[in-house]
Amino acid sequence: MDKLRLDFFDIMGYLIPGSAMLMAIWITADPGILKLQDLYGFLGKISANMILAGFVVAYTVGFTMHFAGSFIFYRMHPKMIRKRETATTNVSNYWAVIREYGDKHLSILDRWQALKALAANMSAFCLAAIVMCVIKWILCGYWEWLCLIPVLILLFFAYTNRARVFADYLDKDSYAVFESLQLKNKLPPTL
């Protein structure tokens, strides 16, 4: 544990969505924020120590959100699971041989995976933020919070669509690597 390292996936897939969720929870729970204009004062409350401590919590929240983001993604795009199964019946072996023999291509595949996770997790955030807007409206009574809901719904659909696009890029690029390096021959025999 002498070198704690965050990679691109950690930042995009966990830290950014987790930070957004953490901020939304804090805004919902803070009784000093009644209207949207109160957010200006809220940002002034955040210190450097709070940001550093928040990274650990945000990462954990983002990691947890990944389950919700993946669930939502595969519920909205069930064909993506079947598409991966067409290359081989054993998806684990498919990725194992790509990792073993496709080292030059892993960075772009990791990038597509991280961007897909970011988009899927942000779609989960949008659903949670809708609930938090309703809670804030009930607590404060200001209609401004309800006005955010259509924006969050649009963002939800934009994020889920973007996750589908990134997943499609990941599938196409991984299959291209699989085919161009002729990795089908390197798969273990099926029983």
Coordinates of C-alpha atoms in Angstrom, one line a residue:
M1 CA 0.0 0.0 0.0
D2 CA 3.0 2.3 -0.3
K3 CA 1.8 3.5 -3.7
L4 CA -1.9 4.2 -3.9
R5 CA -2.6 4.8 -7.5
L6 CA -5.8 5.9 -9.3
D7 CA -6.1 5.1 -12.9
F8 CA -8.3 6.6 -15.6
F9 CA -11.2 4.2 -14.8
D10 CA -11.1 5.0 -11.1
I11 CA -11.3 8.7 -11.8
M12 CA -13.9 8.6 -14.6
G13 CA -15.9 5.6 -13.4
Y14 CA -15.9 6.1 -9.6
L15 CA -14.5 9.5 -8.5
I16 CA -16.5 11.8 -10.7
P17 CA -19.9 10.2 -10.3
G18 CA -19.2 9.6 -6.6
S19 CA -18.3 13.3 -6.1
A20 CA -21.5 14.4 -7.9
M21 CA -23.6 12.1 -5.6
L22 CA -21.8 13.3 -2.5
M23 CA -22.4 16.9 -3.4
A24 CA -26.1 16.2 -4.1
I25 CA -26.5 14.4 -0.8
W26 CA -24.9 17.3 1.0
I27 CA -27.0 19.9 -0.8
T28 CA -30.2 17.9 0.1
A29 CA -29.2 17.5 3.7
D30 CA -28.0 21.1 4.3
P31 CA -30.8 23.1 5.8
G32 CA -29.0 26.3 4.9
I33 CA -29.7 25.7 1.2
L34 CA -33.3 26.6 0.5
K35 CA -33.1 27.9 -3.1
L36 CA -30.8 27.3 -6.0
Q37 CA -29.1 30.7 -5.5
D38 CA -28.0 29.5 -2.0
L39 CA -25.5 27.2 -3.8
Y40 CA -23.1 30.1 -4.2
G41 CA -22.7 30.3 -0.5
F42 CA -22.5 26.5 -0.2
L43 CA -19.4 26.4 -2.5
G44 CA -17.7 28.8 -0.2
K45 CA -18.1 26.4 2.8
I46 CA -15.9 23.7 1.1
S47 CA -12.3 23.7 2.4
A48 CA -9.3 21.9 1.0
N49 CA -9.4 19.4 3.9
M50 CA -13.0 18.6 3.2
I51 CA -12.1 18.0 -0.5
L52 CA -9.3 15.6 0.5
A53 CA -11.5 13.7 2.9
G54 CA -14.3 13.8 0.4
F55 CA -12.2 11.9 -2.2
V56 CA -12.2 8.7 -0.2
V57 CA -15.9 8.9 0.5
A58 CA -16.6 10.0 -3.1
Y59 CA -14.6 7.0 -4.5
T60 CA -16.5 4.6 -2.2
V61 CA -19.9 6.2 -3.2
G62 CA -18.8 6.0 -6.9
F63 CA -17.8 2.4 -6.5
T64 CA -21.2 1.6 -5.0
M65 CA -23.0 3.6 -7.7
H66 CA -21.3 1.4 -10.3
F67 CA -23.6 -1.4 -9.4
A68 CA -26.6 0.8 -10.0
G69 CA -25.2 2.2 -13.2
S70 CA -24.5 -1.2 -14.6
F71 CA -27.9 -2.5 -13.6
I72 CA -29.6 0.5 -15.3
F73 CA -27.4 0.2 -18.4
Y74 CA -28.1 -3.5 -19.0
R75 CA -31.9 -3.0 -18.2
M76 CA -32.0 -0.3 -20.9
H77 CA -29.7 -2.0 -23.3
P78 CA -30.1 -5.8 -22.9
K79 CA -28.8 -6.5 -26.4
M80 CA -25.4 -5.4 -25.3
I81 CA -25.0 -8.6 -23.2
R82 CA -26.0 -10.8 -26.1
K83 CA -23.6 -9.0 -28.5
R84 CA -20.7 -9.8 -26.3
E85 CA -21.7 -13.5 -26.1
T86 CA -21.6 -13.8 -30.0
A87 CA -17.8 -13.5 -30.1
T88 CA -17.3 -16.5 -27.8
T89 CA -19.3 -18.4 -25.3
N90 CA -16.8 -17.6 -22.6
V91 CA -16.4 -13.9 -22.3
S92 CA -13.8 -14.2 -19.5
N93 CA -11.5 -16.1 -21.8
Y94 CA -12.1 -13.6 -24.6
W95 CA -10.9 -10.8 -22.4
A96 CA -8.1 -12.9 -20.9
V97 CA -6.5 -13.5 -24.3
I98 CA -7.0 -9.8 -25.3
R99 CA -5.2 -8.8 -22.1
E100 CA -2.5 -11.4 -22.7
Y101 CA -1.7 -10.6 -26.3
G102 CA -3.2 -7.2 -27.1
D103 CA -1.1 -5.0 -24.8
K104 CA -0.7 -2.2 -27.3
H105 CA -4.5 -2.0 -27.6
L106 CA -5.5 -2.1 -23.9
S107 CA -5.2 1.6 -23.3
I108 CA -8.0 2.5 -25.8
L109 CA -10.1 -0.4 -24.6
D110 CA -9.7 0.8 -21.0
R111 CA -10.7 4.3 -22.1
W112 CA -13.9 3.0 -23.7
Q113 CA -14.7 1.0 -20.6
A114 CA -14.0 4.0 -18.3
L115 CA -16.2 6.3 -20.4
K116 CA -19.0 3.8 -20.5
A117 CA -18.8 3.5 -16.7
L118 CA -18.8 7.3 -16.3
A119 CA -21.9 7.6 -18.5
A120 CA -23.7 4.7 -16.9
N121 CA -22.9 5.9 -13.3
M122 CA -24.0 9.4 -14.1
S123 CA -27.3 8.1 -15.4
A124 CA -27.7 6.4 -12.0
F125 CA -26.8 9.7 -10.4
C126 CA -29.5 11.5 -12.4
L127 CA -32.2 9.2 -11.0
A128 CA -31.0 9.7 -7.5
A129 CA -30.8 13.4 -8.0
I130 CA -34.4 13.5 -9.1
V131 CA -35.4 11.8 -5.8
M132 CA -33.2 14.3 -3.9
C133 CA -34.9 17.3 -5.8
V134 CA -38.3 16.0 -4.7
I135 CA -37.0 15.7 -1.1
K136 CA -35.5 19.2 -1.2
W137 CA -38.8 20.5 -2.6
I138 CA -40.8 18.8 0.2
L139 CA -38.4 20.2 2.9
C140 CA -38.1 23.7 1.5
G141 CA -41.2 24.3 -0.5
Y142 CA -39.4 26.1 -3.4
W143 CA -40.5 25.0 -6.9
E144 CA -37.0 25.6 -8.2
W145 CA -36.1 22.1 -7.1
L146 CA -38.9 20.6 -9.2
C147 CA -37.7 22.6 -12.3
L148 CA -34.4 20.7 -12.2
I149 CA -36.3 17.4 -12.7
P150 CA -36.9 17.7 -16.5
V151 CA -33.2 18.6 -17.0
L152 CA -32.2 15.6 -15.0
I153 CA -34.5 13.4 -17.0
L154 CA -33.0 14.6 -20.2
L155 CA -29.5 14.1 -18.8
F156 CA -30.5 10.5 -17.7
F157 CA -31.4 9.6 -21.3
A158 CA -28.4 11.4 -22.7
Y159 CA -26.1 9.5 -20.3
T160 CA -27.6 6.1 -21.0
N161 CA -27.4 6.7 -24.7
R162 CA -23.8 7.8 -24.3
A163 CA -23.0 4.6 -22.3
R164 CA -24.5 2.5 -25.1
V165 CA -22.3 4.3 -27.6
F166 CA -19.1 3.8 -25.6
A167 CA -20.0 0.1 -24.9
D168 CA -20.5 -0.3 -28.7
Y169 CA -17.1 1.3 -29.3
L170 CA -15.6 -1.1 -26.7
D171 CA -17.2 -4.1 -28.3
K172 CA -16.2 -3.2 -31.8
D173 CA -12.6 -2.3 -30.9
S174 CA -12.1 -5.4 -28.7
Y175 CA -13.5 -7.6 -31.5
A176 CA -11.2 -5.9 -34.0
V177 CA -8.2 -6.7 -31.7
F178 CA -9.5 -10.2 -31.2
E179 CA -9.8 -10.8 -35.0
S180 CA -6.7 -8.9 -36.2
L181 CA -4.4 -10.7 -33.7
Q182 CA -6.1 -14.0 -34.5
L183 CA -6.8 -14.7 -30.9
K184 CA -9.5 -17.2 -31.5
N185 CA -6.8 -19.8 -32.0
K186 CA -5.4 -18.9 -28.5
L187 CA -8.7 -19.6 -26.7
P188 CA -8.6 -22.7 -24.5
P189 CA -10.6 -25.6 -26.0
T190 CA -14.2 -25.8 -24.9
L191 CA -15.3 -28.9 -23.0

